[in-house]
PDB file of C-alpha atoms in Angstrom:
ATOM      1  CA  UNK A 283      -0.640  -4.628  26.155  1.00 70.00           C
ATOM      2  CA  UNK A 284      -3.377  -6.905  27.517  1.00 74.00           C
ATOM      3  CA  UNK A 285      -3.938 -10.270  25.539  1.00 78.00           C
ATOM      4  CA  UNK A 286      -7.496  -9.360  25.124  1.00 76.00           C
ATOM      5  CA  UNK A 287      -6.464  -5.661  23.588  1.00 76.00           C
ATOM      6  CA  UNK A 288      -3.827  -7.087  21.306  1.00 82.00           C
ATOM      7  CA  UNK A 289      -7.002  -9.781  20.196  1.00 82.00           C
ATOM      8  CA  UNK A 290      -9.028  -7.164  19.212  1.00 79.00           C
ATOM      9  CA  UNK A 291      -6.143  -5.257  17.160  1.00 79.00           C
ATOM     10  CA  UNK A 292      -5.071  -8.296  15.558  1.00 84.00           C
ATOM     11  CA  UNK A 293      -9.310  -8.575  14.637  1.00 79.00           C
ATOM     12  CA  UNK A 294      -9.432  -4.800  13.485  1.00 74.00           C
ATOM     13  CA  UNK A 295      -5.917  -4.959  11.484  1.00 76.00           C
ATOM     14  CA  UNK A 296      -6.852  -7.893   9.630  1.00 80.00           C
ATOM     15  CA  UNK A 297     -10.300  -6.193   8.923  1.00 71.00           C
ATOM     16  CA  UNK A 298      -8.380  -3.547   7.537  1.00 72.00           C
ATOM     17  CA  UNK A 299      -5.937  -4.689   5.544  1.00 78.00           C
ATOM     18  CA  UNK A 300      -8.254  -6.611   3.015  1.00 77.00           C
ATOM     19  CA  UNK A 301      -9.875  -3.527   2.488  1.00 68.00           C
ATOM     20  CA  UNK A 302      -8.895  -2.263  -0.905  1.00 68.00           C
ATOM     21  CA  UNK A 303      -6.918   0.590  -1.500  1.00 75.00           C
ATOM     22  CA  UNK A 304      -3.917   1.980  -3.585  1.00 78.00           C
ATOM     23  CA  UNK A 305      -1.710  -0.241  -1.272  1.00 82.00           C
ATOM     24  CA  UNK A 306      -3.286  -3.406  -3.162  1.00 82.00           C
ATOM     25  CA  UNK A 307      -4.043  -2.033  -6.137  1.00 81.00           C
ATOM     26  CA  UNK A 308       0.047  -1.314  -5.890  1.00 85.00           C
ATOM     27  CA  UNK A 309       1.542  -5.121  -4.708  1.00 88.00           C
ATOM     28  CA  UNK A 310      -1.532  -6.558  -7.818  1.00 85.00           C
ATOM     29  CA  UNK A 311       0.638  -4.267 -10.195  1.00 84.00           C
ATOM     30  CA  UNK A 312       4.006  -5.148  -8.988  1.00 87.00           C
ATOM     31  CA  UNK A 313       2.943  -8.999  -8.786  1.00 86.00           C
ATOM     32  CA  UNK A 314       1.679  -8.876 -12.329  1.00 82.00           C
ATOM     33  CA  UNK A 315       4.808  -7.276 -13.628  1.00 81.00           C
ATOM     34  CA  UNK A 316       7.785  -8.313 -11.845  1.00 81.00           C
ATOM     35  CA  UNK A 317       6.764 -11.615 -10.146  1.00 81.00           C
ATOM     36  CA  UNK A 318       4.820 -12.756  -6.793  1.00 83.00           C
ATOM     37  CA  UNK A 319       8.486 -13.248  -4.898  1.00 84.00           C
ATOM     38  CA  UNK A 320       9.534  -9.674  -5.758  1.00 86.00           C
ATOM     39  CA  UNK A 321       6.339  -8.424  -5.417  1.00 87.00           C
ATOM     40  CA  UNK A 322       7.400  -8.503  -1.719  1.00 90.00           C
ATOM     41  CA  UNK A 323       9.902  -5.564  -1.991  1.00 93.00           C
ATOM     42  CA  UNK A 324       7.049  -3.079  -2.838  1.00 91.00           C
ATOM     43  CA  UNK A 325       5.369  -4.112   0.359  1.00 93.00           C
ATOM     44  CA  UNK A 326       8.598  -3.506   2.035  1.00 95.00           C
ATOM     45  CA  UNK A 327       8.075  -0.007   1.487  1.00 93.00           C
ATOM     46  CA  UNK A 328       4.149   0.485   1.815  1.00 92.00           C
ATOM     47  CA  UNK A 329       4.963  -1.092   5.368  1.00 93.00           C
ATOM     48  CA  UNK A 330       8.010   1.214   5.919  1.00 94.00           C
ATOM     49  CA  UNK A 331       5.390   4.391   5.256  1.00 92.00           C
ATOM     50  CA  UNK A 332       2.756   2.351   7.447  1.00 90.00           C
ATOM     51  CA  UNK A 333       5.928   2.787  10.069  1.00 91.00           C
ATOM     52  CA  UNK A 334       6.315   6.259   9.577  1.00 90.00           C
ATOM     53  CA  UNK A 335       2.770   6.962  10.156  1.00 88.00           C
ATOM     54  CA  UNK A 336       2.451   5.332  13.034  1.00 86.00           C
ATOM     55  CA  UNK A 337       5.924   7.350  14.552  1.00 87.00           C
ATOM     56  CA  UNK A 338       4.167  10.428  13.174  1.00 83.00           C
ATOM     57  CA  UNK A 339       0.629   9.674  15.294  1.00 80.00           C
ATOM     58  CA  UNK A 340       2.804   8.703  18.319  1.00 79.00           C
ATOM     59  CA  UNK A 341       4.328  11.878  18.227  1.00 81.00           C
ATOM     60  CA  UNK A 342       1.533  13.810  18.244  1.00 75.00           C
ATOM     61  CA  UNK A 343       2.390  15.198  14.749  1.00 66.00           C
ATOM     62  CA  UNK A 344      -0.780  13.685  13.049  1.00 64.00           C
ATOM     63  CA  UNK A 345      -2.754  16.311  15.079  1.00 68.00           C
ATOM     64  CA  UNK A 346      -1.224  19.284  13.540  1.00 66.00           C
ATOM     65  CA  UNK A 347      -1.861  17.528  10.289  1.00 65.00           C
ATOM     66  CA  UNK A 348      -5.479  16.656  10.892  1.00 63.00           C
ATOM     67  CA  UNK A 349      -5.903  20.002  12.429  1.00 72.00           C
ATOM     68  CA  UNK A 350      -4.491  21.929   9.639  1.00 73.00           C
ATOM     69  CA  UNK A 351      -6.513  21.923   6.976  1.00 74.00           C
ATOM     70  CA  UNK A 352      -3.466  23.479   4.835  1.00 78.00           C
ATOM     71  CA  UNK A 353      -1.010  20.454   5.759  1.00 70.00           C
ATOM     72  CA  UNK A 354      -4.088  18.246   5.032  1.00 68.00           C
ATOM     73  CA  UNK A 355      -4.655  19.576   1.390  1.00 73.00           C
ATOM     74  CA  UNK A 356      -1.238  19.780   0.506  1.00 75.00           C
ATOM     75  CA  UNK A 357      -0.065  16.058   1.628  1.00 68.00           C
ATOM     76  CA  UNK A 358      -3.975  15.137   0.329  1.00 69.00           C
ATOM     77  CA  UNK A 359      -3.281  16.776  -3.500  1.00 78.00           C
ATOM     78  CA  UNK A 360      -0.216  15.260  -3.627  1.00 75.00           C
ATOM     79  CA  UNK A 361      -0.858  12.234  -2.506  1.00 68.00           C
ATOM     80  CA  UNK A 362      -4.188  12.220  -5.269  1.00 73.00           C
ATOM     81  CA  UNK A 363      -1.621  13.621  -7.757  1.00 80.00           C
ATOM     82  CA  UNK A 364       1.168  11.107  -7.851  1.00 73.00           C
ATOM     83  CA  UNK A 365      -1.761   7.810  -7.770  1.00 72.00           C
ATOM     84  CA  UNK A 366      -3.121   9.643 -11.155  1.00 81.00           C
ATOM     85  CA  UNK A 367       0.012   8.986 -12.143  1.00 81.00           C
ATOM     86  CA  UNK A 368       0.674   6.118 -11.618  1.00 74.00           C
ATOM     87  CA  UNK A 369      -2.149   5.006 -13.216  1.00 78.00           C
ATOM     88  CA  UNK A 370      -1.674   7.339 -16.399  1.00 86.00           C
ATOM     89  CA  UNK A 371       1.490   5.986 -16.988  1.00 79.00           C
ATOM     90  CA  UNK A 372      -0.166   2.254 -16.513  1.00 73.00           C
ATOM     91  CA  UNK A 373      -2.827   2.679 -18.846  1.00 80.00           C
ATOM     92  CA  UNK A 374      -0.505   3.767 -21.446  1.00 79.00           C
ATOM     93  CA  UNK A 375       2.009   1.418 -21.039  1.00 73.00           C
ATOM     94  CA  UNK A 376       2.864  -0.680 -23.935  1.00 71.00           C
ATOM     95  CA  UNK A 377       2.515  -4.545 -23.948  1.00 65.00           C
ATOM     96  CA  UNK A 378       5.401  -6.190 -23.231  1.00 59.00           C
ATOM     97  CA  UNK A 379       5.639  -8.928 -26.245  1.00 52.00           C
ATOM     98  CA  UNK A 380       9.529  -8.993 -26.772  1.00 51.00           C
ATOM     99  CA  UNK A 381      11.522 -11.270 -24.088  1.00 46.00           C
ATOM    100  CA  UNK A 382      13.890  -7.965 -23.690  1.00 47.00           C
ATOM    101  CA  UNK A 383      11.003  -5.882 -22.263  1.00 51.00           C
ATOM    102  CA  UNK A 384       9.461  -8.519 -20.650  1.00 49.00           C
ATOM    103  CA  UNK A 385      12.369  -9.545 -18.534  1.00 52.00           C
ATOM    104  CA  UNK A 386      12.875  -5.737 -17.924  1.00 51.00           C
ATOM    105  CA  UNK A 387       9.572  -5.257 -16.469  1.00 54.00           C
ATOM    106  CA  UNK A 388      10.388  -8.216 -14.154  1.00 64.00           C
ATOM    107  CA  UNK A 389      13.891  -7.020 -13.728  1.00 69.00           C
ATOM    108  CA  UNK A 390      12.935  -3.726 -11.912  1.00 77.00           C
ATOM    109  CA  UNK A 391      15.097  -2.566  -9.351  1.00 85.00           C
ATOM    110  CA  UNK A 392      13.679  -3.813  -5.687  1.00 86.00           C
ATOM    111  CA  UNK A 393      14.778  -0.193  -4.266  1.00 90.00           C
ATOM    112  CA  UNK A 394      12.713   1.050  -7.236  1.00 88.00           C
ATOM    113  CA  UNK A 395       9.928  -0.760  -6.108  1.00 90.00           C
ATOM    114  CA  UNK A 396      10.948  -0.399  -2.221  1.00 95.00           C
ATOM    115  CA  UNK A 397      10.152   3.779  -3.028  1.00 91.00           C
ATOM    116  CA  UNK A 398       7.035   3.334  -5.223  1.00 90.00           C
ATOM    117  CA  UNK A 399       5.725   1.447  -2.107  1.00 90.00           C
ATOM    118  CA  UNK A 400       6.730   3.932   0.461  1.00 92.00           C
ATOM    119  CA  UNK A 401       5.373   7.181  -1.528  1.00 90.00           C
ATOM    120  CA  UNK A 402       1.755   5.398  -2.803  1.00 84.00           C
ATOM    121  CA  UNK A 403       1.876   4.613   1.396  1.00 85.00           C
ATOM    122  CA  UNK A 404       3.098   7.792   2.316  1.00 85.00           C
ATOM    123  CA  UNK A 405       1.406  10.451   0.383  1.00 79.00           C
ATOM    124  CA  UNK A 406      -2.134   9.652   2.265  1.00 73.00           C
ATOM    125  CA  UNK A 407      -3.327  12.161   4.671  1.00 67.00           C
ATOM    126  CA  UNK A 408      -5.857  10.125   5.350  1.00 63.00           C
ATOM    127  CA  UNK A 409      -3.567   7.284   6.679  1.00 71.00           C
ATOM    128  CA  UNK A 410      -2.463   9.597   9.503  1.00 72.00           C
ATOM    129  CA  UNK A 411      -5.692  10.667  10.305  1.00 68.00           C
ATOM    130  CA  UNK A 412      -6.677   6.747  10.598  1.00 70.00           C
ATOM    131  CA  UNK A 413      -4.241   5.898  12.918  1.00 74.00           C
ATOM    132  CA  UNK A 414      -5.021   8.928  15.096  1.00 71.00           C
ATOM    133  CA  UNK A 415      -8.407   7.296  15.657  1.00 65.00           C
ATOM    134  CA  UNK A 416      -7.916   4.126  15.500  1.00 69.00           C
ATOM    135  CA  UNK A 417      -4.086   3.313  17.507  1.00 73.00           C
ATOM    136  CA  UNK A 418      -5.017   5.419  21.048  1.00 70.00           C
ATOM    137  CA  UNK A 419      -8.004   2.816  21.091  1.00 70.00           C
ATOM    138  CA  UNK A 420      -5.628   0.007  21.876  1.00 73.00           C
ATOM    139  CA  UNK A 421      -2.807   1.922  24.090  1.00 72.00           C
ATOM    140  CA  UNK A 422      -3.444   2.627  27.764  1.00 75.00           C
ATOM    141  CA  UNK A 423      -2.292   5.876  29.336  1.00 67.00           C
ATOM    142  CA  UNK A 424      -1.662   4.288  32.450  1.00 71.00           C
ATOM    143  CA  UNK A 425       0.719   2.006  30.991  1.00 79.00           C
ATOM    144  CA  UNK A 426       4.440   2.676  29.175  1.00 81.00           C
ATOM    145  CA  UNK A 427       3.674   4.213  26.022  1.00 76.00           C
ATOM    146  CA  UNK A 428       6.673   2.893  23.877  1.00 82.00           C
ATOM    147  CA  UNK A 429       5.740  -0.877  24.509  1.00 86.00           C
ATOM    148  CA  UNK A 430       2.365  -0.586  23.454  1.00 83.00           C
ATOM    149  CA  UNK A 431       3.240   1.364  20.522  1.00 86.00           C
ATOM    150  CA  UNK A 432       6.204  -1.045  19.225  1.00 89.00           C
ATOM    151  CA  UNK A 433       3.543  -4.184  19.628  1.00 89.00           C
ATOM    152  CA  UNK A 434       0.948  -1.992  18.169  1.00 87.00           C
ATOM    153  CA  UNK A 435       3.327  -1.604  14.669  1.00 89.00           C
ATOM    154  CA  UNK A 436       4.852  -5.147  14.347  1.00 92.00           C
ATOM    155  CA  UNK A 437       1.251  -6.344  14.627  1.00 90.00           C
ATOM    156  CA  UNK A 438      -0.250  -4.147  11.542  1.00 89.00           C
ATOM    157  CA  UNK A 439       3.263  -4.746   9.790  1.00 90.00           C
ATOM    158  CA  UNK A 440       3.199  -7.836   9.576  1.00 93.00           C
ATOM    159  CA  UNK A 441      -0.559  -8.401   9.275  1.00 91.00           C
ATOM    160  CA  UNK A 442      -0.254  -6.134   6.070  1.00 90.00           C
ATOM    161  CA  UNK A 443       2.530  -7.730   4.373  1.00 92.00           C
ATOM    162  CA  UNK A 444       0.673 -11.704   4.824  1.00 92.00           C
ATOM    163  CA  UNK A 445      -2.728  -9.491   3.888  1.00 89.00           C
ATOM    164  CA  UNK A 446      -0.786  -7.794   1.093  1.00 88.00           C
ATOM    165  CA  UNK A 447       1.166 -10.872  -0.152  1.00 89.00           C
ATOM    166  CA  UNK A 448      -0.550 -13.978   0.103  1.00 89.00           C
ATOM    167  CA  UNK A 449      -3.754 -12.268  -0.923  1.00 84.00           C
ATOM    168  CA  UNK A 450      -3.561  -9.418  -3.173  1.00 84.00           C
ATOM    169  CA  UNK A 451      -0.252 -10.583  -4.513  1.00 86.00           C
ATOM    170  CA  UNK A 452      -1.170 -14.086  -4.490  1.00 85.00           C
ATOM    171  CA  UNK A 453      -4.293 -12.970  -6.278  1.00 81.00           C
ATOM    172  CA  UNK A 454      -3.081 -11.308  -8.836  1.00 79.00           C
ATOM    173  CA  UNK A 455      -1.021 -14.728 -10.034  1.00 74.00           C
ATOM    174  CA  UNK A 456      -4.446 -16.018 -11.384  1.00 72.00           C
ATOM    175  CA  UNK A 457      -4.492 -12.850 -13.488  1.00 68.00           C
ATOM    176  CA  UNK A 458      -1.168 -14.527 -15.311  1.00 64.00           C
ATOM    177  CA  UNK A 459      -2.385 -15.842 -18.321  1.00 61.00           C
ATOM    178  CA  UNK A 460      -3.741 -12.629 -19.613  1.00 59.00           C
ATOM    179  CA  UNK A 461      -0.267 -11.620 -20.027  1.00 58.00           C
ATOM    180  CA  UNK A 462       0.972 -13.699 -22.470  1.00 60.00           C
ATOM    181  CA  UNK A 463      -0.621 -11.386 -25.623  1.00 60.00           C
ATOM    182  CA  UNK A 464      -0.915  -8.078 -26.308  1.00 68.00           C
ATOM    183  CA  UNK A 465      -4.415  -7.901 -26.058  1.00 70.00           C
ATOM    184  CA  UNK A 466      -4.034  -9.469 -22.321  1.00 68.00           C
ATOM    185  CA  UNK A 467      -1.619  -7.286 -21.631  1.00 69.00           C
ATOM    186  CA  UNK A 468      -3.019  -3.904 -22.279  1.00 77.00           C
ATOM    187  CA  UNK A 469      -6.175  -5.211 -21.079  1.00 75.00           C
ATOM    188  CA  UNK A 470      -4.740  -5.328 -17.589  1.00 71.00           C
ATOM    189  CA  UNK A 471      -3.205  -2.332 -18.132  1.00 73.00           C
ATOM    190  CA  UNK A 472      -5.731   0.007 -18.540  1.00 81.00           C
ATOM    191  CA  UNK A 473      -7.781  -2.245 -15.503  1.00 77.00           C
ATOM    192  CA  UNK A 474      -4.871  -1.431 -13.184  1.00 71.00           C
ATOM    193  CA  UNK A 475      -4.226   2.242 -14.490  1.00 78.00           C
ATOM    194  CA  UNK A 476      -8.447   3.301 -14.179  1.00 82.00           C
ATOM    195  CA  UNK A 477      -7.776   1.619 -10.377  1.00 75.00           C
ATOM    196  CA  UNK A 478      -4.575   3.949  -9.589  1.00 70.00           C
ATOM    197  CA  UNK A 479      -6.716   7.052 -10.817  1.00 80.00           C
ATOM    198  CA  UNK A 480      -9.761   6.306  -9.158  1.00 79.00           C
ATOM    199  CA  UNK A 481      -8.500   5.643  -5.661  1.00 70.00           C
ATOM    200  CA  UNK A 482      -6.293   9.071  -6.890  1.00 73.00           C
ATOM    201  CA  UNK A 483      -9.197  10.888  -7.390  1.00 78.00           C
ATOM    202  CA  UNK A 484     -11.054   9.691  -4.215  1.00 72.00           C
ATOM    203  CA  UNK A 485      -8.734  10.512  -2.273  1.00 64.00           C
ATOM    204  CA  UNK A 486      -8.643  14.169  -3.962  1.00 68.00           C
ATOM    205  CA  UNK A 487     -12.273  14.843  -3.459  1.00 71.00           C
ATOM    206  CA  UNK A 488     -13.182  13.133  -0.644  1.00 60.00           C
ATOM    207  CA  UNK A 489     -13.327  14.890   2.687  1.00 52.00           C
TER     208      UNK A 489
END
């Protein structure tokens, strides 16, 4: 990949990434509840779906998907369907005011966050469709495909996860000292919960 090309993806990723969507909304939630450090292991997994994608496009498999408009709807509904969710069971999610729930909240399993990351990641048509458009405008056919394509992924990896990290995650540290009441608490609650079923509901109704 020319200099110049990988200059203008590393322009376009960044772009990208501090757009908002369930991806942030996700690493806020997880930094909020189980810590900025561990926050990291949810990211993990939105970049391992990110990876999968990207496979997918390279494949050619994301044309059957955006040419089916059956594949579409069902990976789109479900997708919608699992962020409504997540944000129902956010919203309704008790304040943690006793050390024993509090430390379990921060104690969650890293693979439990690793998955949570992968399927909010995963479960977005729309993702596919993205790279579809957007990859093949930084790959040259006259050049090997699988080179271009492995720079092309570690570059949007690992711009996500300092995007996703020391922004979003990092931003979501300032949001701290609402958690120490109940009132705080369930205030960010129902904040991050109406964010999970919006982008949810978006994503269900727009085409």
């Amino acid at each position: 990949m020319q200099f110049s090309l990988w200059l203008a993806l590393l322009g376009a990723g960044t772009l990208i990434s501090f757009t908002p969507g369930a991806g942030a909304i996700n690493t806020m939630s997880n930094s909020l509840n189980a810590g900025f450090r561990r926050s990291l292991w949810g990211i993990f997994g939105q970049q391992a779906a990110l990876l999968i994608h990207i496979v997918i496009v390279a494949l050619g498999v994301g044309i059957l998907v955006a040419s089916s408009p059956l594949a579409f709807n069902v990976i789109r509904y479900a997708g919608a369907a699992y962020l409504v969710y997540l944000g129902i069971r956010q919203f309704l999610a008790r304040p943690a005011l006793d050390a024993d729930r509090a430390q379990a909240l921060r104690d969650e399993p890293r693979w439990s966050m690793f998955r949570r990351g992968v399927w909010v990641n995963l479960l977005n048509p729309k993702a596919i469709v993205f790279f579809l458009a957007f990859l093949p405008q930084f790959i040259r056919v006259d050049q090997p495909m699988l080179p271009q394509y492995l720079i092309a992924a570690a570059t949007v990896v690992v711009i996500d996860i300092v995007v996703m990290w020391f922004f979003f995650a990092g931003t979501a540290r300032s949001f701290q000292r609402f958690t120490r009441d109940a009132r705080g608490q369930r205030v960010l609650n129902r904040i991050f919960g109406v964010l999970f079923v919006a982008v949810g509901v978006l994503l269900g109704v727009i085409h």
